[in-house]
Each structure stands twice: as structure tokens, then as C-alpha cells.
Amino acid sequence: MDVAGWIWTATLVGLGAILLFDLAIVARRPHEPSIKESTIWVTVYVGLALLFGLFVLANWGGGYAGEFYAGWLTEYSLSVDNLFVFVIILSRFKVPRQYQQKVLLIGIALALVMRGGFIAVGSAAISRFSWVFYIFAAFLVYTAVKLAMQGETDEGDFKENALIRWSRRVLPMTPQYQESRLTARDERGRLHMTPMIVVLIAIGTTDLIFALDSIPAIFGLTAEPYLVFTANVFALMGLRQLYFLIGGLLDRLVYLSVGLAVVLGFIGVKLFLEALADNNLPFINGGEPVGWAPHIGIELSLAVIIGTLAITTVASLVKSRHDARAAIAQADKAHKIP
């Protein structure tokens, strides 16, 4: 895939302008977006991703467009899973709703920076060492097993890491939030941190963990740095508004972790087979490529990803509705008991 320098530049400028525009909105008027406002923005960002896929189709063909769409869907699903943890963090630290937009936007910006760094490192490693795919495959399968075993995400799953505990203990901290500011001065003029800095540390460390999960997944679908980068950026766009739009729906996606486990496990197996097909490790097949290892095309990958996420969503909503009805029936039964 040959991407001209001016296309890279135009893409970076365009995506950067969108992020700055989003930042300007939050800085100008911190508020909790309405359902209508959130719906409009999420629709716009999803529409932009779909249009960008058509741009890839027109310039580089259907194969690369399929890789972009598969990567975007996978990264978007992982980003939604990331929202679960954001919800827990914002709830745990009791961040006022009107200031959550700023926290989310900073978290998304941190995720972009971290993923950009991992993409650069991953691209350089893959171009020099094809055996890196074995490591990516093993990591994805491990992550898939961990996701499948963890079940539903709840507040008990969040544990404060050492950096958060250290910041609480060492940094001079105000007892209350000072709007969305990170610092504030006391009555003597001394500078103190606000609890918002701890929230951002929690968000940032969470972003780091999710970046470690997401980058091997996208490289399992495409090795093109341009597609890896843009799929990640488009997957993160609109998450701030999506957070406020789906709100309670996050609690109803009870099988999302299972669906993501299937997707990541599939990509891990796909990567392992591709590593075997291009093998040059001397202790595997004498350093020669493994001829029987099949190539899984992007069409099949896209079908598996879409099918798995669709089944996961439907099954989650059905179970949530069944559980809600059972809870109502149980409450009615308890109410009737004298």
C-alpha cells in the first residue's frame, strides 16, 4: 500500500483539527451532553469512519478497505469495553457529571498518544522481525482467555494501582474538586493538586493497558501503518459522546467481554497461522515456512468480527431483558407475601 506523503499530512491535519474542535467545545462550555446532541455527534463520527473506508476503497482497492473496516470495528469494540472502566473510575472518584466530558476527552487524547507510540514501535518491529507475530498471537490468545474468564465488568474489578496510591499519599491534595481544574491555591496561596489529577492518572494507566491489548489486535488484521493509525483514531472518535449516549446500555452488554474474547482469540489464531506461513525461526520447521498453514482472508475476518459482535449484542440485550423481567416478578412475589 503506497501512501503519499501529502495524504499522510492531510490525514494528520484533518484528524488533529477534529480533535481540537472537540476540545474547544468542552473548554468553552463544560456540560453533560443531551441524548440528541450525543446521538448527532456519534452518528457524525461513525459516518466519517464509513466514508473514510470508501476513500480507501477508491484509492487502494477493496482488500485494504476491508482491512480498515475490520480494524475499525475491532478497535471500536475494544474502545467500548474501555468505556466500562471509565464509567467505574468516574463513579469511584465521584467526578461531577458536568466535568466528566473534559476527563473523557483528555483520556481519549492520552489513548491516541499511547497508541500512536505503540503503532510506531510495532511497525518498526514487524518490518525487521517477522517472528514478532508469534508474540502478538500469544498475547492476544492470553488476553482472550482472560476476558472470557473475567465475566461482567463491575466496580469490584477496578483496583487502584501503585501510582494512584502513591499520588494520593504524596501529592498535596484539596479535599474537594475545584470545577475541572487540576490545581488550586488554598487561603495561604499555596498550590495544591485537586482530586482530578488522581482521576487522570487512573484514566491514563487504564489507557496504557488497553493500548497494549488493541495494537496487537489491529496488526493481526492489517500490517499497513496508515490503516492501523486511522482505524485507531476513528475508533476513539465520538467515545466521549457515546459515553453519555448509551449510559445504562453499557450495563446491559453483559456478554461484550465474551464477544471480544472470541474476536481477539480468532485474530490471535490468524496471526499465528500467518507467522507459521512466513516462518524463519530455526527451531520451527527447520527455519522454513510451514506450507500447510492457511491464509485467512480479510473477507472471512470481517465476517467473523461482524457476526460475533452482532450475536454478542443481541444475546446481551435478550439476557438483560430476561433478568429485568425476572427481577420484577421476584419483587412482585415478595410484595404479595404477607
Coordinates of C-alpha atoms in Angstrom, one line a residue:
M1 CA 0.0 0.0 0.0
D2 CA 1.7 3.2 -1.2
V3 CA 0.5 6.2 0.7
A4 CA 1.9 9.5 -0.5
G5 CA 3.4 11.9 2.0
W6 CA 0.8 14.6 1.3
I7 CA -2.0 12.1 2.1
W8 CA -0.4 11.3 5.5
T9 CA 0.0 15.1 6.1
A10 CA -3.6 15.8 5.1
T11 CA -4.9 13.0 7.2
L12 CA -3.0 14.1 10.3
V13 CA -4.0 17.7 9.9
G14 CA -7.7 16.7 9.4
L15 CA -7.9 14.4 12.3
G16 CA -6.0 16.8 14.5
A17 CA -8.4 19.6 13.6
I18 CA -11.4 17.4 14.6
L19 CA -9.8 16.6 17.9
L20 CA -9.0 20.3 18.6
F21 CA -12.6 21.2 17.6
D22 CA -13.9 18.7 20.1
L23 CA -11.5 20.1 22.8
A24 CA -12.7 23.6 22.1
I25 CA -16.3 22.6 22.6
V26 CA -15.6 21.1 26.0
A27 CA -13.3 24.0 27.1
R28 CA -15.9 26.6 26.1
R29 CA -18.9 25.0 27.8
P30 CA -18.4 22.1 30.2
H31 CA -21.7 20.3 30.4
E32 CA -23.4 16.9 30.2
P33 CA -24.5 16.4 26.6
S34 CA -28.1 15.7 25.9
I35 CA -29.2 12.5 24.2
K36 CA -29.9 14.4 21.0
E37 CA -26.5 16.1 21.0
S38 CA -24.7 12.8 21.7
T39 CA -26.7 11.0 19.0
I40 CA -25.8 13.6 16.4
W41 CA -22.1 13.5 17.2
V42 CA -21.8 9.7 17.4
T43 CA -23.6 9.4 14.0
V44 CA -21.3 12.0 12.5
Y45 CA -18.1 10.2 13.7
V46 CA -19.4 6.8 12.6
G47 CA -20.3 8.3 9.2
L48 CA -16.8 9.8 8.9
A49 CA -15.3 6.3 9.5
L50 CA -17.5 4.7 6.9
L51 CA -16.7 7.5 4.4
F52 CA -13.0 7.1 5.1
G53 CA -13.3 3.4 4.3
L54 CA -14.8 4.4 0.9
F55 CA -11.9 6.7 0.4
V56 CA -9.5 3.8 1.0
L57 CA -11.6 1.6 -1.4
A58 CA -11.4 4.2 -4.2
N59 CA -7.7 4.7 -3.8
W60 CA -6.3 1.3 -2.9
G61 CA -9.0 -1.2 -3.5
G62 CA -11.4 -3.4 -1.7
G63 CA -8.8 -5.5 0.2
Y64 CA -7.4 -2.5 2.0
A65 CA -10.9 -1.1 2.6
G66 CA -11.9 -4.4 4.2
E67 CA -8.8 -4.3 6.4
F68 CA -9.7 -0.8 7.6
Y69 CA -13.3 -1.7 8.4
A70 CA -12.3 -4.9 10.2
G71 CA -9.6 -3.0 12.2
W72 CA -12.0 -0.1 13.0
L73 CA -14.8 -2.4 14.2
T74 CA -12.4 -4.4 16.4
E75 CA -10.8 -1.3 17.9
Y76 CA -14.2 0.4 18.3
S77 CA -15.4 -2.7 20.3
L78 CA -12.3 -2.6 22.4
S79 CA -12.9 1.1 23.0
V80 CA -16.5 0.5 24.1
D81 CA -15.1 -2.1 26.6
N82 CA -12.7 0.7 27.7
L83 CA -15.8 2.8 28.5
F84 CA -16.8 0.3 31.1
V85 CA -13.7 1.0 33.1
F86 CA -14.1 4.8 32.5
V87 CA -17.6 4.5 34.0
I88 CA -16.2 2.7 37.0
I89 CA -13.3 5.2 37.5
L90 CA -15.6 8.3 37.2
S91 CA -18.1 6.7 39.6
R92 CA -15.4 5.6 42.1
F93 CA -13.9 9.1 42.3
K94 CA -17.3 10.8 42.2
V95 CA -16.5 13.1 39.3
P96 CA -19.4 15.6 38.8
R97 CA -21.3 14.8 35.6
Q98 CA -20.7 18.3 34.1
Y99 CA -16.9 17.8 34.3
Q100 CA -16.8 14.3 33.0
Q101 CA -16.6 15.5 29.4
K102 CA -13.2 17.0 30.0
V103 CA -11.9 13.9 31.7
L104 CA -13.1 11.7 28.9
L105 CA -11.6 13.9 26.2
I106 CA -8.2 14.0 28.0
G107 CA -8.4 10.2 28.4
I108 CA -9.1 9.8 24.6
A109 CA -6.2 12.2 23.8
L110 CA -3.9 10.1 26.0
A111 CA -5.1 6.9 24.3
L112 CA -4.3 8.4 20.9
V113 CA -0.8 9.4 22.0
M114 CA -0.1 6.0 23.6
R115 CA -1.5 4.1 20.6
G116 CA 0.5 6.2 18.2
G117 CA 3.7 5.3 20.0
F118 CA 2.9 1.6 20.1
I119 CA 2.0 1.7 16.4
A120 CA 5.3 3.2 15.5
V121 CA 7.2 0.7 17.6
G122 CA 5.0 -2.2 16.3
S123 CA 5.5 -1.2 12.7
A124 CA 9.3 -1.0 13.1
A125 CA 9.4 -4.3 14.9
I126 CA 7.3 -6.1 12.2
S127 CA 9.3 -4.7 9.3
R128 CA 12.5 -6.1 10.8
F129 CA 11.4 -9.2 12.7
S130 CA 8.6 -11.4 11.3
W131 CA 8.7 -13.5 14.5
V132 CA 7.0 -10.7 16.4
F133 CA 3.7 -12.1 15.1
Y134 CA 4.3 -15.1 17.3
I135 CA 4.5 -12.8 20.4
F136 CA 1.4 -10.8 19.2
A137 CA -0.5 -14.0 18.7
A138 CA 0.3 -15.4 22.1
F139 CA -0.6 -12.1 23.8
L140 CA -4.0 -11.9 22.0
V141 CA -4.9 -15.5 22.9
Y142 CA -3.8 -14.8 26.6
T143 CA -6.0 -11.6 26.6
A144 CA -8.9 -13.6 25.0
V145 CA -8.8 -16.2 27.8
K146 CA -8.5 -13.5 30.5
L147 CA -11.6 -11.7 29.0
A148 CA -13.6 -14.9 28.7
M149 CA -12.9 -15.8 32.4
Q150 CA -13.5 -12.3 33.9
G151 CA -17.2 -12.2 33.2
E152 CA -19.1 -9.0 33.6
T153 CA -17.1 -5.9 34.5
D154 CA -18.2 -4.2 37.8
E155 CA -16.8 -1.8 40.2
G156 CA -15.1 -4.5 42.2
D157 CA -12.8 -5.2 39.2
F158 CA -11.1 -1.8 39.5
K159 CA -8.1 -1.8 41.8
E160 CA -6.1 1.3 42.5
N161 CA -2.6 0.7 41.1
A162 CA 0.7 1.7 42.9
L163 CA 0.9 5.1 41.0
I164 CA -2.6 6.1 42.1
R165 CA -1.9 5.1 45.7
W166 CA 1.4 7.0 45.6
S167 CA -0.2 10.2 44.3
R168 CA -2.8 10.1 47.0
R169 CA -0.2 9.7 49.7
V170 CA 2.5 12.1 48.4
L171 CA 0.8 14.9 46.5
P172 CA -0.7 17.9 48.4
M173 CA -4.4 17.5 47.6
T174 CA -7.5 19.6 48.1
P175 CA -10.4 17.8 49.8
Q176 CA -12.9 18.7 47.0
Y177 CA -12.9 19.1 43.2
Q178 CA -12.3 22.7 42.0
E179 CA -14.6 22.5 39.0
S180 CA -12.4 20.7 36.4
R181 CA -9.1 22.3 37.4
L182 CA -6.1 20.2 38.2
T183 CA -4.6 22.7 40.7
A184 CA -5.9 25.2 43.2
R185 CA -4.5 27.5 45.8
D186 CA -5.5 27.5 49.5
E187 CA -6.2 30.5 51.6
R188 CA -2.5 31.0 52.2
G189 CA -1.7 30.9 48.5
R190 CA -0.1 27.5 48.5
L191 CA -0.5 25.4 45.3
H192 CA -2.4 22.1 45.8
M193 CA -3.5 19.4 43.4
T194 CA -7.1 18.6 43.1
P195 CA -8.6 15.1 43.1
M196 CA -8.9 15.5 39.3
I197 CA -5.2 14.7 38.9
V198 CA -5.8 11.3 40.5
V199 CA -8.7 10.7 38.2
L200 CA -6.4 11.5 35.2
I201 CA -3.7 9.2 36.5
A202 CA -6.3 6.4 36.7
I203 CA -7.5 7.1 33.2
G204 CA -4.0 7.3 31.8
T205 CA -2.9 4.0 33.3
T206 CA -6.1 2.3 32.0
D207 CA -5.4 3.7 28.5
L208 CA -1.9 2.2 28.7
I209 CA -3.3 -1.3 29.4
F210 CA -5.9 -1.0 26.7
A211 CA -3.3 0.2 24.2
L212 CA -1.3 -3.0 24.9
D213 CA -4.4 -5.0 24.0
S214 CA -5.5 -3.1 21.0
I215 CA -2.3 -2.7 19.0
P216 CA -1.6 -6.5 18.5
A217 CA -5.3 -6.9 17.5
I218 CA -5.1 -4.3 14.7
F219 CA -1.8 -5.7 13.5
G220 CA -3.4 -9.1 13.2
L221 CA -5.8 -7.6 10.6
T222 CA -3.5 -5.3 8.7
A223 CA 0.2 -4.5 8.7
E224 CA -0.3 -1.2 6.9
P225 CA 0.7 1.7 9.4
Y226 CA -1.7 4.1 7.7
L227 CA -4.7 1.8 8.2
V228 CA -3.5 0.9 11.7
F229 CA -3.3 4.5 12.7
T230 CA -6.5 5.7 11.1
A231 CA -8.6 2.7 12.4
N232 CA -7.4 3.5 15.9
V233 CA -8.2 7.2 15.6
F234 CA -11.7 6.7 14.1
A235 CA -12.4 4.1 16.8
L236 CA -11.6 6.7 19.5
M237 CA -13.6 9.5 17.9
G238 CA -17.0 10.1 19.4
L239 CA -16.3 7.9 22.5
R240 CA -17.0 11.0 24.7
Q241 CA -20.5 11.4 23.3
L242 CA -21.0 7.6 23.2
Y243 CA -20.4 7.5 26.9
F244 CA -23.3 9.8 27.6
L245 CA -25.5 8.3 24.8
I246 CA -25.5 4.7 25.8
G247 CA -25.1 5.3 29.6
G248 CA -27.1 2.5 31.1
L249 CA -26.8 0.4 27.9
L250 CA -23.2 -0.4 29.0
D251 CA -24.6 -2.4 31.9
R252 CA -26.8 -4.4 29.5
L253 CA -23.9 -5.5 27.3
V254 CA -23.2 -8.4 29.6
Y255 CA -21.6 -10.6 27.0
L256 CA -19.3 -8.0 25.5
S257 CA -16.2 -9.4 27.1
V258 CA -17.1 -12.9 25.8
G259 CA -17.6 -11.5 22.3
L260 CA -14.3 -9.6 22.4
A261 CA -12.6 -12.8 23.7
V262 CA -13.8 -14.6 20.6
V263 CA -12.7 -11.8 18.3
L264 CA -9.3 -11.5 19.9
G265 CA -8.8 -15.3 20.0
F266 CA -9.7 -15.5 16.3
I267 CA -7.2 -12.8 15.4
G268 CA -4.6 -14.4 17.6
V269 CA -5.0 -17.7 15.7
K270 CA -5.0 -15.9 12.4
L271 CA -1.7 -14.2 13.4
F272 CA -0.2 -17.5 14.5
L273 CA -1.0 -19.1 11.2
E274 CA 0.4 -16.2 9.3
A275 CA 3.6 -16.4 11.4
L276 CA 3.9 -20.1 10.5
A277 CA 3.4 -19.3 6.8
D278 CA 6.3 -16.8 6.9
N279 CA 8.3 -18.6 9.5
N280 CA 12.1 -18.1 9.7
L281 CA 12.7 -19.3 13.2
P282 CA 15.3 -22.1 13.1
F283 CA 13.7 -24.2 15.8
I284 CA 10.3 -24.3 13.8
N285 CA 10.3 -26.5 10.7
G286 CA 14.0 -26.0 10.3
G287 CA 13.6 -22.3 9.7
E288 CA 11.4 -22.8 6.7
P289 CA 7.9 -21.5 6.1
V290 CA 5.1 -24.0 7.1
G291 CA 3.3 -24.9 3.9
W292 CA 0.1 -26.2 5.4
A293 CA -0.6 -23.0 7.3
P294 CA -3.7 -21.5 5.7
H295 CA -4.1 -17.8 5.0
I296 CA -7.3 -16.4 6.5
G297 CA -8.6 -13.6 4.1
I298 CA -9.9 -10.3 5.3
E299 CA -13.4 -11.2 4.0
L300 CA -13.6 -14.1 6.4
S301 CA -12.1 -12.0 9.2
L302 CA -14.6 -9.2 8.7
A303 CA -17.5 -11.7 8.6
V304 CA -16.3 -13.3 11.9
I305 CA -15.9 -9.9 13.6
I306 CA -19.3 -8.5 12.5
G307 CA -21.1 -11.8 13.2
T308 CA -19.6 -12.2 16.7
L309 CA -20.3 -8.6 17.7
A310 CA -23.9 -8.9 16.4
I311 CA -24.6 -12.1 18.2
T312 CA -22.9 -10.7 21.4
T313 CA -25.1 -7.6 21.3
V314 CA -28.4 -9.5 20.7
A315 CA -27.6 -12.1 23.3
S316 CA -26.7 -9.4 25.8
L317 CA -29.9 -7.5 25.3
V318 CA -32.0 -10.6 25.5
K319 CA -30.4 -11.7 28.7
S320 CA -30.7 -8.2 30.2
R321 CA -34.4 -8.1 29.4
H322 CA -35.0 -11.6 30.8
D323 CA -33.1 -10.6 34.0
A324 CA -35.2 -7.4 34.3
R325 CA -38.4 -9.3 34.0
A326 CA -37.3 -12.0 36.5
A327 CA -36.4 -9.2 39.0
I328 CA -39.8 -7.6 38.6
A329 CA -41.5 -11.0 39.0
Q330 CA -39.4 -11.7 42.1
A331 CA -40.2 -8.2 43.6
D332 CA -44.0 -8.8 42.9
K333 CA -43.8 -12.2 44.5
A334 CA -42.1 -10.8 47.6
H335 CA -44.6 -7.9 47.8
K336 CA -47.5 -10.4 47.9
I337 CA -46.1 -12.4 50.7
P338 CA -47.8 -11.3 54.0

